[in-house]
Amino acid sequence: MLTLTDKLFDARSLTQKEEITIKYCNNLKTLSKCKKDKVAAILVSEDFNQIYSIGINGGPKGQDNCLCNSELSKFGCVHAEQNCLIKNSNTTNAKIMICTKEPCVTCAALIVNANVNIKEFWYISDYKDHRGLKILENANINVFKINV
């Protein structure tokens, strides 16, 4: 059973819609062509009735699928959160971003600055650096870890 935990480690069960959306996001990461890591992100409405955009990590459209070992980029692939934000066109409705991985500092800053009304960030697995979560929390974006 999936549960959701906040920074105070208070856990709650997920609704059926939430579980289905999280499983969808987790399955989406398999589409990534990145050789280093496979990550997916989804922007959804707070009631989980609408998916606004999806993103997976990888190379630029129509070019190399993975930049992690490329001379073209010293930073690797475009991150799933970045691709998700780029594809979103709705800036008014409150949203939740679900990601299969905790955000890096750059992605967290982009989430804050994107002006797309993200109220919560849910993630499945940890990243090596937890500073991205602090950036989100400082911007009053509620952060939750999904316990799979």
PDB file of N, CA and C in Angstrom, residues 4-94:
ATOM      1  N   LEU A   4       1.629   8.546   1.994  1.00  0.00           N
ATOM      2  CA  LEU A   4       2.244   9.847   1.775  1.00  0.00           C
ATOM      3  C   LEU A   4       2.717  10.370   3.121  1.00  0.00           C
ATOM      4  N   THR A   5       3.966  10.847   3.194  1.00  0.00           N
ATOM      5  CA  THR A   5       4.528  11.334   4.453  1.00  0.00           C
ATOM      6  C   THR A   5       4.989  12.771   4.282  1.00  0.00           C
ATOM      7  N   ASP A   6       4.637  13.627   5.266  1.00  0.00           N
ATOM      8  CA  ASP A   6       5.111  15.008   5.224  1.00  0.00           C
ATOM      9  C   ASP A   6       6.413  15.128   6.013  1.00  0.00           C
ATOM     10  N   LYS A   7       6.941  16.337   6.105  1.00  0.00           N
ATOM     11  CA  LYS A   7       8.249  16.534   6.754  1.00  0.00           C
ATOM     12  C   LYS A   7       8.209  16.219   8.245  1.00  0.00           C
ATOM     13  N   LEU A   8       7.024  16.153   8.827  1.00  0.00           N
ATOM     14  CA  LEU A   8       6.890  15.786  10.235  1.00  0.00           C
ATOM     15  C   LEU A   8       6.667  14.281  10.402  1.00  0.00           C
ATOM     16  N   PHE A   9       6.769  13.559   9.300  1.00  0.00           N
ATOM     17  CA  PHE A   9       6.607  12.112   9.252  1.00  0.00           C
ATOM     18  C   PHE A   9       5.194  11.654   9.599  1.00  0.00           C
ATOM     19  N   ASP A  10       4.225  12.552   9.414  1.00  0.00           N
ATOM     20  CA  ASP A  10       2.824  12.155   9.539  1.00  0.00           C
ATOM     21  C   ASP A  10       2.436  11.487   8.236  1.00  0.00           C
ATOM     22  N   ALA A  11       1.969  10.257   8.312  1.00  0.00           N
ATOM     23  CA  ALA A  11       1.624   9.499   7.110  1.00  0.00           C
ATOM     24  C   ALA A  11       0.115   9.396   6.961  1.00  0.00           C
ATOM     25  N   ARG A  12      -0.319   9.317   5.713  1.00  0.00           N
ATOM     26  CA  ARG A  12      -1.733   9.075   5.427  1.00  0.00           C
ATOM     27  C   ARG A  12      -1.829   8.150   4.223  1.00  0.00           C
ATOM     28  N   SER A  13      -2.939   7.438   4.148  1.00  0.00           N
ATOM     29  CA  SER A  13      -3.184   6.583   2.987  1.00  0.00           C
ATOM     30  C   SER A  13      -3.546   7.456   1.795  1.00  0.00           C
ATOM     31  N   LEU A  14      -3.349   6.920   0.612  1.00  0.00           N
ATOM     32  CA  LEU A  14      -3.664   7.653  -0.615  1.00  0.00           C
ATOM     33  C   LEU A  14      -5.014   7.228  -1.152  1.00  0.00           C
ATOM     34  N   THR A  15      -5.655   8.145  -1.864  1.00  0.00           N
ATOM     35  CA  THR A  15      -6.908   7.808  -2.529  1.00  0.00           C
ATOM     36  C   THR A  15      -6.597   6.958  -3.761  1.00  0.00           C
ATOM     37  N   GLN A  16      -7.627   6.377  -4.329  1.00  0.00           N
ATOM     38  CA  GLN A  16      -7.438   5.549  -5.524  1.00  0.00           C
ATOM     39  C   GLN A  16      -6.882   6.386  -6.679  1.00  0.00           C
ATOM     40  N   LYS A  17      -7.414   7.593  -6.877  1.00  0.00           N
ATOM     41  CA  LYS A  17      -6.916   8.476  -7.939  1.00  0.00           C
ATOM     42  C   LYS A  17      -5.445   8.815  -7.740  1.00  0.00           C
ATOM     43  N   GLU A  18      -5.069   9.104  -6.502  1.00  0.00           N
ATOM     44  CA  GLU A  18      -3.677   9.433  -6.206  1.00  0.00           C
ATOM     45  C   GLU A  18      -2.766   8.241  -6.513  1.00  0.00           C
ATOM     46  N   GLU A  19      -3.160   7.053  -6.076  1.00  0.00           N
ATOM     47  CA  GLU A  19      -2.350   5.851  -6.328  1.00  0.00           C
ATOM     48  C   GLU A  19      -2.185   5.586  -7.816  1.00  0.00           C
ATOM     49  N   ILE A  20      -3.275   5.701  -8.569  1.00  0.00           N
ATOM     50  CA  ILE A  20      -3.226   5.456 -10.013  1.00  0.00           C
ATOM     51  C   ILE A  20      -2.285   6.453 -10.685  1.00  0.00           C
ATOM     52  N   THR A  21      -2.353   7.715 -10.292  1.00  0.00           N
ATOM     53  CA  THR A  21      -1.511   8.753 -10.881  1.00  0.00           C
ATOM     54  C   THR A  21      -0.038   8.523 -10.542  1.00  0.00           C
ATOM     55  N   ILE A  22       0.242   8.133  -9.320  1.00  0.00           N
ATOM     56  CA  ILE A  22       1.625   7.854  -8.907  1.00  0.00           C
ATOM     57  C   ILE A  22       2.174   6.656  -9.682  1.00  0.00           C
ATOM     58  N   LYS A  23       1.386   5.626  -9.832  1.00  0.00           N
ATOM     59  CA  LYS A  23       1.824   4.446 -10.589  1.00  0.00           C
ATOM     60  C   LYS A  23       2.058   4.809 -12.056  1.00  0.00           C
ATOM     61  N   TYR A  24       1.200   5.672 -12.601  1.00  0.00           N
ATOM     62  CA  TYR A  24       1.374   6.151 -13.974  1.00  0.00           C
ATOM     63  C   TYR A  24       2.707   6.882 -14.110  1.00  0.00           C
ATOM     64  N   CYS A  25       3.000   7.765 -13.164  1.00  0.00           N
ATOM     65  CA  CYS A  25       4.260   8.515 -13.185  1.00  0.00           C
ATOM     66  C   CYS A  25       5.451   7.552 -13.092  1.00  0.00           C
ATOM     67  N   ASN A  26       5.342   6.592 -12.218  1.00  0.00           N
ATOM     68  CA  ASN A  26       6.428   5.624 -12.041  1.00  0.00           C
ATOM     69  C   ASN A  26       6.636   4.797 -13.311  1.00  0.00           C
ATOM     70  N   ASN A  27       5.553   4.474 -14.014  1.00  0.00           N
ATOM     71  CA  ASN A  27       5.666   3.745 -15.280  1.00  0.00           C
ATOM     72  C   ASN A  27       6.231   4.617 -16.394  1.00  0.00           C
ATOM     73  N   LEU A  28       5.909   5.913 -16.378  1.00  0.00           N
ATOM     74  CA  LEU A  28       6.408   6.840 -17.403  1.00  0.00           C
ATOM     75  C   LEU A  28       7.929   6.885 -17.453  1.00  0.00           C
ATOM     76  N   LYS A  29       8.572   6.736 -16.307  1.00  0.00           N
ATOM     77  CA  LYS A  29      10.033   6.847 -16.285  1.00  0.00           C
ATOM     78  C   LYS A  29      10.700   5.778 -17.148  1.00  0.00           C
ATOM     79  N   THR A  30       9.996   4.689 -17.420  1.00  0.00           N
ATOM     80  CA  THR A  30      10.578   3.634 -18.264  1.00  0.00           C
ATOM     81  C   THR A  30      10.748   4.101 -19.707  1.00  0.00           C
ATOM     82  N   LEU A  31      10.083   5.187 -20.093  1.00  0.00           N
ATOM     83  CA  LEU A  31      10.216   5.727 -21.441  1.00  0.00           C
ATOM     84  C   LEU A  31      11.487   6.556 -21.627  1.00  0.00           C
ATOM     85  N   SER A  32      12.129   6.915 -20.531  1.00  0.00           N
ATOM     86  CA  SER A  32      13.354   7.708 -20.608  1.00  0.00           C
ATOM     87  C   SER A  32      14.444   6.913 -21.311  1.00  0.00           C
ATOM     88  N   LYS A  33      15.178   7.583 -22.166  1.00  0.00           N
ATOM     89  CA  LYS A  33      16.295   6.961 -22.885  1.00  0.00           C
ATOM     90  C   LYS A  33      17.634   7.275 -22.216  1.00  0.00           C
ATOM     91  N   CYS A  34      17.599   7.956 -21.084  1.00  0.00           N
ATOM     92  CA  CYS A  34      18.821   8.299 -20.368  1.00  0.00           C
ATOM     93  C   CYS A  34      19.519   7.021 -19.898  1.00  0.00           C
ATOM     94  N   LYS A  35      20.824   6.993 -20.080  1.00  0.00           N
ATOM     95  CA  LYS A  35      21.601   5.814 -19.690  1.00  0.00           C
ATOM     96  C   LYS A  35      21.988   5.849 -18.206  1.00  0.00           C
ATOM     97  N   LYS A  36      21.915   7.014 -17.585  1.00  0.00           N
ATOM     98  CA  LYS A  36      22.349   7.173 -16.194  1.00  0.00           C
ATOM     99  C   LYS A  36      21.208   6.947 -15.200  1.00  0.00           C
ATOM    100  N   ASP A  37      20.041   7.529 -15.468  1.00  0.00           N
ATOM    101  CA  ASP A  37      18.911   7.446 -14.544  1.00  0.00           C
ATOM    102  C   ASP A  37      17.625   7.672 -15.313  1.00  0.00           C
ATOM    103  N   LYS A  38      16.551   7.094 -14.867  1.00  0.00           N
ATOM    104  CA  LYS A  38      15.241   7.258 -15.503  1.00  0.00           C
ATOM    105  C   LYS A  38      14.315   7.951 -14.511  1.00  0.00           C
ATOM    106  N   VAL A  39      13.812   9.128 -14.910  1.00  0.00           N
ATOM    107  CA  VAL A  39      12.993   9.948 -14.026  1.00  0.00           C
ATOM    108  C   VAL A  39      11.798  10.487 -14.808  1.00  0.00           C
ATOM    109  N   ALA A  40      10.644  10.582 -14.131  1.00  0.00           N
ATOM    110  CA  ALA A  40       9.438  11.156 -14.735  1.00  0.00           C
ATOM    111  C   ALA A  40       8.800  12.135 -13.757  1.00  0.00           C
ATOM    112  N   ALA A  41       8.064  13.103 -14.292  1.00  0.00           N
ATOM    113  CA  ALA A  41       7.331  14.084 -13.490  1.00  0.00           C
ATOM    114  C   ALA A  41       5.985  14.344 -14.143  1.00  0.00           C
ATOM    115  N   ILE A  42       4.987  14.625 -13.317  1.00  0.00           N
ATOM    116  CA  ILE A  42       3.632  14.932 -13.788  1.00  0.00           C
ATOM    117  C   ILE A  42       3.112  16.139 -13.015  1.00  0.00           C
ATOM    118  N   LEU A  43       2.435  17.041 -13.700  1.00  0.00           N
ATOM    119  CA  LEU A  43       1.705  18.137 -13.059  1.00  0.00           C
ATOM    120  C   LEU A  43       0.227  17.804 -13.105  1.00  0.00           C
ATOM    121  N   VAL A  44      -0.408  17.759 -11.931  1.00  0.00           N
ATOM    122  CA  VAL A  44      -1.824  17.405 -11.850  1.00  0.00           C
ATOM    123  C   VAL A  44      -2.589  18.451 -11.051  1.00  0.00           C
ATOM    124  N   SER A  45      -3.906  18.473 -11.246  1.00  0.00           N
ATOM    125  CA  SER A  45      -4.755  19.342 -10.440  1.00  0.00           C
ATOM    126  C   SER A  45      -4.804  18.801  -9.015  1.00  0.00           C
ATOM    127  N   GLU A  46      -5.143  19.662  -8.080  1.00  0.00           N
ATOM    128  CA  GLU A  46      -5.177  19.249  -6.672  1.00  0.00           C
ATOM    129  C   GLU A  46      -6.179  18.129  -6.404  1.00  0.00           C
ATOM    130  N   ASP A  47      -7.232  18.049  -7.219  1.00  0.00           N
ATOM    131  CA  ASP A  47      -8.225  16.991  -7.025  1.00  0.00           C
ATOM    132  C   ASP A  47      -7.915  15.744  -7.861  1.00  0.00           C
ATOM    133  N   PHE A  48      -6.803  15.763  -8.578  1.00  0.00           N
ATOM    134  CA  PHE A  48      -6.329  14.644  -9.408  1.00  0.00           C
ATOM    135  C   PHE A  48      -7.274  14.319 -10.565  1.00  0.00           C
ATOM    136  N   ASN A  49      -8.103  15.275 -10.965  1.00  0.00           N
ATOM    137  CA  ASN A  49      -9.007  15.068 -12.102  1.00  0.00           C
ATOM    138  C   ASN A  49      -8.391  15.481 -13.427  1.00  0.00           C
ATOM    139  N   GLN A  50      -7.245  16.190 -13.396  1.00  0.00           N
ATOM    140  CA  GLN A  50      -6.645  16.714 -14.614  1.00  0.00           C
ATOM    141  C   GLN A  50      -5.131  16.561 -14.582  1.00  0.00           C
ATOM    142  N   ILE A  51      -4.567  16.003 -15.644  1.00  0.00           N
ATOM    143  CA  ILE A  51      -3.114  16.013 -15.825  1.00  0.00           C
ATOM    144  C   ILE A  51      -2.802  17.155 -16.781  1.00  0.00           C
ATOM    145  N   TYR A  52      -1.958  18.092 -16.337  1.00  0.00           N
ATOM    146  CA  TYR A  52      -1.616  19.260 -17.153  1.00  0.00           C
ATOM    147  C   TYR A  52      -0.415  19.001 -18.053  1.00  0.00           C
ATOM    148  N   SER A  53       0.564  18.283 -17.550  1.00  0.00           N
ATOM    149  CA  SER A  53       1.735  17.982 -18.378  1.00  0.00           C
ATOM    150  C   SER A  53       2.523  16.840 -17.754  1.00  0.00           C
ATOM    151  N   ILE A  54       3.349  16.229 -18.596  1.00  0.00           N
ATOM    152  CA  ILE A  54       4.248  15.172 -18.142  1.00  0.00           C
ATOM    153  C   ILE A  54       5.647  15.478 -18.670  1.00  0.00           C
ATOM    154  N   GLY A  55       6.645  14.941 -18.022  1.00  0.00           N
ATOM    155  CA  GLY A  55       8.009  15.101 -18.484  1.00  0.00           C
ATOM    156  C   GLY A  55       8.840  13.896 -18.098  1.00  0.00           C
ATOM    157  N   ILE A  56       9.749  13.518 -18.962  1.00  0.00           N
ATOM    158  CA  ILE A  56      10.738  12.492 -18.637  1.00  0.00           C
ATOM    159  C   ILE A  56      12.110  13.079 -18.943  1.00  0.00           C
ATOM    160  N   ASN A  57      13.122  12.567 -18.284  1.00  0.00           N
ATOM    161  CA  ASN A  57      14.461  13.095 -18.548  1.00  0.00           C
ATOM    162  C   ASN A  57      15.006  12.534 -19.850  1.00  0.00           C
ATOM    163  N   GLY A  58      15.861  13.299 -20.488  1.00  0.00           N
ATOM    164  CA  GLY A  58      16.448  12.870 -21.752  1.00  0.00           C
ATOM    165  C   GLY A  58      17.085  14.027 -22.493  1.00  0.00           C
ATOM    166  N   GLY A  59      17.452  13.768 -23.732  1.00  0.00           N
ATOM    167  CA  GLY A  59      18.106  14.771 -24.562  1.00  0.00           C
ATOM    168  C   GLY A  59      17.113  15.711 -25.219  1.00  0.00           C
ATOM    169  N   PRO A  60      17.604  16.685 -25.968  1.00  0.00           N
ATOM    170  CA  PRO A  60      16.735  17.629 -26.671  1.00  0.00           C
ATOM    171  C   PRO A  60      15.938  16.936 -27.774  1.00  0.00           C
ATOM    172  N   LYS A  61      14.743  17.447 -28.005  1.00  0.00           N
ATOM    173  CA  LYS A  61      13.846  16.877 -29.006  1.00  0.00           C
ATOM    174  C   LYS A  61      14.547  16.723 -30.358  1.00  0.00           C
ATOM    175  N   GLY A  62      14.452  15.520 -30.918  1.00  0.00           N
ATOM    176  CA  GLY A  62      15.004  15.261 -32.239  1.00  0.00           C
ATOM    177  C   GLY A  62      16.512  15.072 -32.282  1.00  0.00           C
ATOM    178  N   GLN A  63      17.152  15.041 -31.122  1.00  0.00           N
ATOM    179  CA  GLN A  63      18.611  14.885 -31.076  1.00  0.00           C
ATOM    180  C   GLN A  63      18.973  13.676 -30.212  1.00  0.00           C
ATOM    181  N   ASP A  64      20.192  13.639 -29.712  1.00  0.00           N
ATOM    182  CA  ASP A  64      20.616  12.507 -28.892  1.00  0.00           C
ATOM    183  C   ASP A  64      19.644  12.288 -27.736  1.00  0.00           C
ATOM    184  N   ASN A  65      19.325  11.010 -27.490  1.00  0.00           N
ATOM    185  CA  ASN A  65      18.397  10.660 -26.413  1.00  0.00           C
ATOM    186  C   ASN A  65      18.987  10.868 -25.026  1.00  0.00           C
ATOM    187  N   CYS A  66      20.296  10.821 -24.923  1.00  0.00           N
ATOM    188  CA  CYS A  66      20.968  10.958 -23.636  1.00  0.00           C
ATOM    189  C   CYS A  66      22.210  11.816 -23.805  1.00  0.00           C
ATOM    190  N   LEU A  67      22.356  12.797 -22.919  1.00  0.00           N
ATOM    191  CA  LEU A  67      23.517  13.684 -22.964  1.00  0.00           C
ATOM    192  C   LEU A  67      24.483  13.450 -21.803  1.00  0.00           C
ATOM    193  N   CYS A  68      24.227  12.421 -21.009  1.00  0.00           N
ATOM    194  CA  CYS A  68      25.029  12.212 -19.795  1.00  0.00           C
ATOM    195  C   CYS A  68      26.502  11.958 -20.072  1.00  0.00           C
ATOM    196  N   ASN A  69      26.810  11.302 -21.156  1.00  0.00           N
ATOM    197  CA  ASN A  69      28.201  11.030 -21.496  1.00  0.00           C
ATOM    198  C   ASN A  69      28.586  11.724 -22.801  1.00  0.00           C
ATOM    199  N   SER A  70      28.003  12.879 -23.018  1.00  0.00           N
ATOM    200  CA  SER A  70      28.196  13.597 -24.275  1.00  0.00           C
ATOM    201  C   SER A  70      29.095  14.810 -24.084  1.00  0.00           C
ATOM    202  N   GLU A  71      29.828  15.147 -25.128  1.00  0.00           N
ATOM    203  CA  GLU A  71      30.625  16.370 -25.114  1.00  0.00           C
ATOM    204  C   GLU A  71      29.741  17.605 -25.246  1.00  0.00           C
ATOM    205  N   LEU A  72      28.481  17.417 -25.636  1.00  0.00           N
ATOM    206  CA  LEU A  72      27.568  18.540 -25.847  1.00  0.00           C
ATOM    207  C   LEU A  72      27.109  19.179 -24.540  1.00  0.00           C
ATOM    208  N   SER A  73      27.112  18.418 -23.451  1.00  0.00           N
ATOM    209  CA  SER A  73      26.577  18.946 -22.202  1.00  0.00           C
ATOM    210  C   SER A  73      27.405  18.477 -21.021  1.00  0.00           C
ATOM    211  N   LYS A  74      27.794  19.415 -20.178  1.00  0.00           N
ATOM    212  CA  LYS A  74      28.500  19.012 -18.963  1.00  0.00           C
ATOM    213  C   LYS A  74      27.529  18.718 -17.827  1.00  0.00           C
ATOM    214  N   PHE A  75      26.239  18.971 -18.054  1.00  0.00           N
ATOM    215  CA  PHE A  75      25.236  18.763 -17.013  1.00  0.00           C
ATOM    216  C   PHE A  75      24.386  17.518 -17.227  1.00  0.00           C
ATOM    217  N   GLY A  76      24.506  16.859 -18.358  1.00  0.00           N
ATOM    218  CA  GLY A  76      23.712  15.660 -18.622  1.00  0.00           C
ATOM    219  C   GLY A  76      22.378  15.992 -19.258  1.00  0.00           C
ATOM    220  N   CYS A  77      21.441  15.095 -19.063  1.00  0.00           N
ATOM    221  CA  CYS A  77      20.128  15.201 -19.704  1.00  0.00           C
ATOM    222  C   CYS A  77      19.284  16.339 -19.142  1.00  0.00           C
ATOM    223  N   VAL A  78      18.304  16.742 -19.921  1.00  0.00           N
ATOM    224  CA  VAL A  78      17.279  17.656 -19.432  1.00  0.00           C
ATOM    225  C   VAL A  78      16.466  16.871 -18.398  1.00  0.00           C
ATOM    226  N   HIS A  79      16.219  17.468 -17.241  1.00  0.00           N
ATOM    227  CA  HIS A  79      15.538  16.764 -16.165  1.00  0.00           C
ATOM    228  C   HIS A  79      14.034  16.659 -16.418  1.00  0.00           C
ATOM    229  N   ALA A  80      13.421  15.667 -15.816  1.00  0.00           N
ATOM    230  CA  ALA A  80      11.987  15.420 -15.984  1.00  0.00           C
ATOM    231  C   ALA A  80      11.156  16.622 -15.534  1.00  0.00           C
ATOM    232  N   GLU A  81      11.541  17.230 -14.415  1.00  0.00           N
ATOM    233  CA  GLU A  81      10.797  18.390 -13.920  1.00  0.00           C
ATOM    234  C   GLU A  81      10.854  19.535 -14.921  1.00  0.00           C
ATOM    235  N   GLN A  82      12.025  19.736 -15.536  1.00  0.00           N
ATOM    236  CA  GLN A  82      12.191  20.797 -16.529  1.00  0.00           C
ATOM    237  C   GLN A  82      11.294  20.549 -17.732  1.00  0.00           C
ATOM    238  N   ASN A  83      11.303  19.324 -18.249  1.00  0.00           N
ATOM    239  CA  ASN A  83      10.444  18.997 -19.390  1.00  0.00           C
ATOM    240  C   ASN A  83       8.972  19.137 -19.042  1.00  0.00           C
ATOM    241  N   CYS A  84       8.605  18.778 -17.834  1.00  0.00           N
ATOM    242  CA  CYS A  84       7.213  18.902 -17.396  1.00  0.00           C
ATOM    243  C   CYS A  84       6.788  20.374 -17.343  1.00  0.00           C
ATOM    244  N   LEU A  85       7.647  21.222 -16.796  1.00  0.00           N
ATOM    245  CA  LEU A  85       7.333  22.657 -16.713  1.00  0.00           C
ATOM    246  C   LEU A  85       7.236  23.291 -18.095  1.00  0.00           C
ATOM    247  N   ILE A  86       8.124  22.891 -19.005  1.00  0.00           N
ATOM    248  CA  ILE A  86       8.128  23.437 -20.367  1.00  0.00           C
ATOM    249  C   ILE A  86       6.816  23.124 -21.084  1.00  0.00           C
ATOM    250  N   LYS A  87       6.279  21.953 -20.857  1.00  0.00           N
ATOM    251  CA  LYS A  87       5.066  21.504 -21.571  1.00  0.00           C
ATOM    252  C   LYS A  87       3.778  22.039 -20.970  1.00  0.00           C
ATOM    253  N   ASN A  88       3.819  22.560 -19.761  1.00  0.00           N
ATOM    254  CA  ASN A  88       2.609  23.050 -19.103  1.00  0.00           C
ATOM    255  C   ASN A  88       2.188  24.404 -19.676  1.00  0.00           C
ATOM    256  N   SER A  89       0.891  24.543 -19.943  1.00  0.00           N
ATOM    257  CA  SER A  89       0.381  25.826 -20.439  1.00  0.00           C
ATOM    258  C   SER A  89      -0.614  26.468 -19.473  1.00  0.00           C
ATOM    259  N   ASN A  90      -0.988  25.783 -18.410  1.00  0.00           N
ATOM    260  CA  ASN A  90      -1.950  26.314 -17.446  1.00  0.00           C
ATOM    261  C   ASN A  90      -1.200  26.959 -16.291  1.00  0.00           C
ATOM    262  N   THR A  91      -1.387  28.254 -16.116  1.00  0.00           N
ATOM    263  CA  THR A  91      -0.683  28.957 -15.046  1.00  0.00           C
ATOM    264  C   THR A  91      -1.597  29.355 -13.889  1.00  0.00           C
ATOM    265  N   THR A  92      -2.887  29.117 -14.018  1.00  0.00           N
ATOM    266  CA  THR A  92      -3.813  29.604 -13.001  1.00  0.00           C
ATOM    267  C   THR A  92      -4.213  28.558 -11.963  1.00  0.00           C
ATOM    268  N   ASN A  93      -4.595  27.391 -12.380  1.00  0.00           N
ATOM    269  CA  ASN A  93      -5.105  26.389 -11.437  1.00  0.00           C
ATOM    270  C   ASN A  93      -4.001  25.871 -10.519  1.00  0.00           C
ATOM    271  N   ALA A  94      -4.356  25.641  -9.256  1.00  0.00           N
ATOM    272  CA  ALA A  94      -3.404  25.083  -8.296  1.00  0.00           C
ATOM    273  C   ALA A  94      -3.037  23.661  -8.709  1.00  0.00           C
TER     274      ALA A  94
END
